[in-house]
Amino acid sequence: MKYPNIFLIGFMGSGKSHWGRIWSEEMHLPFMDLDHEIEAAEGMSVEDIFKKKGEDGFREAEKHHLRKIKNNVGLLVACGGGAPCFSENMTWMLKNGVVIYLKASPQYLLDRVIEEIPKRPLLKEINKAELLFFIQKKLEERKPVYNRAQIILDAKTLTKERLSETLQEYFSQKNKKASVRP
Ligand code: S3P
């Protein structure tokens, strides 16, 4: 099967990079981690980009590298958690591929990010006791954008077969709808 681009979105800690790597091997799809792409091009870590260029500078780079992806090349892309929420990136992704939201609860996300706080500029400055509240608030803010994804998966129940099963189901439903005549 020939796939369109697939964009994995969701909050920090939802497993986009982890599952992206597993699924790309499983399905023999080329893989891009958008944060790593930006880091390689800028020659510094996301954390240093935030320090040197501010969040605006990082969001510019994010937009630039996302827009470089060609339409319909079957690339599986793990996006940074904020990527869909800036610069009309979500609209662009929906036009240029299938967007999959890995959905998780704030507590689940907190449990996953807690060990990696120093690498995450948005969480670094937050007092530990307030992290859960911060995640709840940010997730609430981002929810309307994340929910525009064509496919929503529960991040807790993912397996290595899940992406191929989901896409098969999604495309067979789409084809069925397309073959129904008015
Ligand atoms: C961000 C998420 C990070 C990274 C940057 C900003 C966000 O990516 O892009 O620190 O705004 O949610 P991950 O979601 O891969 O951690």
mmCIF file of N, CA and C and ligand atoms in Angstrom, residues 10-13 16-17 33 35 46 50 55 58-59 62 79-83 86 119-122 142 146, ligand 1:
data_model
loop_
_atom_site.group_PDB
_atom_site.id
_atom_site.type_symbol
_atom_site.label_atom_id
_atom_site.label_comp_id
_atom_site.label_asym_id
_atom_site.label_seq_id
_atom_site.Cartn_x
_atom_site.Cartn_y
_atom_site.Cartn_z
ATOM 1 N N GLY A 10 0.589 15.336 19.417
ATOM 2 C CA GLY A 10 0.144 15.083 20.784
ATOM 3 C C GLY A 10 1.070 15.790 21.745
ATOM 4 N N PHE A 11 0.675 15.820 22.990
ATOM 5 C CA PHE A 11 1.435 16.542 24.012
ATOM 6 C C PHE A 11 2.782 15.850 24.267
ATOM 7 N N MET A 12 3.715 16.596 24.868
ATOM 8 C CA MET A 12 4.993 16.007 25.282
ATOM 9 C C MET A 12 4.714 14.774 26.134
ATOM 10 N N GLY A 13 5.424 13.695 25.846
ATOM 11 C CA GLY A 13 5.260 12.480 26.653
ATOM 12 C C GLY A 13 4.194 11.531 26.130
ATOM 13 N N LYS A 16 5.107 10.107 20.702
ATOM 14 C CA LYS A 16 5.197 10.322 19.228
ATOM 15 C C LYS A 16 6.512 9.797 18.656
ATOM 16 N N SER A 17 7.627 10.154 19.296
ATOM 17 C CA SER A 17 8.934 9.732 18.768
ATOM 18 C C SER A 17 9.135 8.233 18.994
ATOM 19 N N ASP A 33 11.942 12.748 12.788
ATOM 20 C CA ASP A 33 11.583 13.359 14.066
ATOM 21 C C ASP A 33 11.810 14.855 13.864
ATOM 22 N N ASP A 35 11.785 17.526 15.681
ATOM 23 C CA ASP A 35 12.722 18.209 16.599
ATOM 24 C C ASP A 35 14.172 17.888 16.232
ATOM 25 N N VAL A 46 17.169 21.618 21.000
ATOM 26 C CA VAL A 46 15.930 22.412 21.120
ATOM 27 C C VAL A 46 16.055 23.373 22.306
ATOM 28 N N PHE A 50 15.787 27.488 22.134
ATOM 29 C CA PHE A 50 14.895 28.290 22.988
ATOM 30 C C PHE A 50 15.707 29.365 23.706
ATOM 31 N N GLU A 55 11.305 31.248 22.117
ATOM 32 C CA GLU A 55 10.306 30.317 21.569
ATOM 33 C C GLU A 55 9.926 30.716 20.148
ATOM 34 N N PHE A 58 12.270 29.268 17.699
ATOM 35 C CA PHE A 58 12.051 27.829 17.542
ATOM 36 C C PHE A 58 10.814 27.569 16.674
ATOM 37 N N ARG A 59 9.743 28.318 16.913
ATOM 38 C CA ARG A 59 8.497 28.101 16.146
ATOM 39 C C ARG A 59 8.704 28.421 14.664
ATOM 40 N N GLU A 62 10.459 25.493 13.238
ATOM 41 C CA GLU A 62 9.504 24.383 13.181
ATOM 42 C C GLU A 62 8.631 24.497 11.923
ATOM 43 N N CYS A 79 5.965 14.927 15.315
ATOM 44 C CA CYS A 79 6.040 16.391 15.478
ATOM 45 C C CYS A 79 6.254 16.741 16.947
ATOM 46 N N GLY A 80 6.867 17.869 17.216
ATOM 47 C CA GLY A 80 6.956 18.370 18.588
ATOM 48 C C GLY A 80 5.545 18.699 19.087
ATOM 49 N N GLY A 81 5.348 18.651 20.398
ATOM 50 C CA GLY A 81 4.015 18.838 20.966
ATOM 51 C C GLY A 81 3.320 20.137 20.585
ATOM 52 N N GLY A 82 4.094 21.197 20.348
ATOM 53 C CA GLY A 82 3.471 22.478 20.034
ATOM 54 C C GLY A 82 3.299 22.712 18.537
ATOM 55 N N ALA A 83 3.920 21.861 17.727
ATOM 56 C CA ALA A 83 3.961 22.116 16.276
ATOM 57 C C ALA A 83 2.581 22.400 15.639
ATOM 58 N N PHE A 86 0.847 26.300 16.070
ATOM 59 C CA PHE A 86 1.414 27.574 15.619
ATOM 60 C C PHE A 86 1.385 27.647 14.094
ATOM 61 N N LYS A 119 15.404 18.624 29.543
ATOM 62 C CA LYS A 119 15.455 18.730 28.072
ATOM 63 C C LYS A 119 14.248 19.462 27.504
ATOM 64 N N ARG A 120 13.296 19.801 28.346
ATOM 65 C CA ARG A 120 12.046 20.381 27.832
ATOM 66 C C ARG A 120 11.877 21.817 28.322
ATOM 67 N N PRO A 121 12.221 22.756 27.451
ATOM 68 C CA PRO A 121 12.235 24.161 27.872
ATOM 69 C C PRO A 121 10.909 24.677 28.425
ATOM 70 N N LEU A 122 9.801 24.152 27.950
ATOM 71 C CA LEU A 122 8.512 24.671 28.446
ATOM 72 C C LEU A 122 8.213 24.198 29.869
ATOM 73 N N ARG A 142 -4.562 23.427 24.027
ATOM 74 C CA ARG A 142 -4.194 22.832 22.738
ATOM 75 C C ARG A 142 -5.236 21.861 22.193
ATOM 76 N N TYR A 146 -5.527 19.834 18.573
ATOM 77 C CA TYR A 146 -5.242 18.397 18.498
ATOM 78 C C TYR A 146 -6.468 17.612 17.994
HETATM 79 C C1 S3P B 1 7.245 21.343 22.721
HETATM 80 C C2 S3P B 1 7.457 19.997 22.657
HETATM 81 C C3 S3P B 1 8.777 19.394 22.391
HETATM 82 C C4 S3P B 1 9.676 20.393 21.627
HETATM 83 C C5 S3P B 1 9.707 21.703 22.322
HETATM 84 C C6 S3P B 1 8.337 22.349 22.496
HETATM 85 C C7 S3P B 1 5.860 21.851 23.003
HETATM 86 O O1 S3P B 1 8.654 18.212 21.634
HETATM 87 O O2 S3P B 1 9.231 20.559 20.317
HETATM 88 O O3 S3P B 1 10.331 21.506 23.576
HETATM 89 O O4 S3P B 1 5.612 23.048 22.756
HETATM 90 O O5 S3P B 1 5.015 21.050 23.443
HETATM 91 P P1 S3P B 1 8.095 16.803 22.234
HETATM 92 O O6 S3P B 1 6.603 16.882 22.245
HETATM 93 O O7 S3P B 1 8.582 15.785 21.251
HETATM 94 O O8 S3P B 1 8.679 16.641 23.584
#
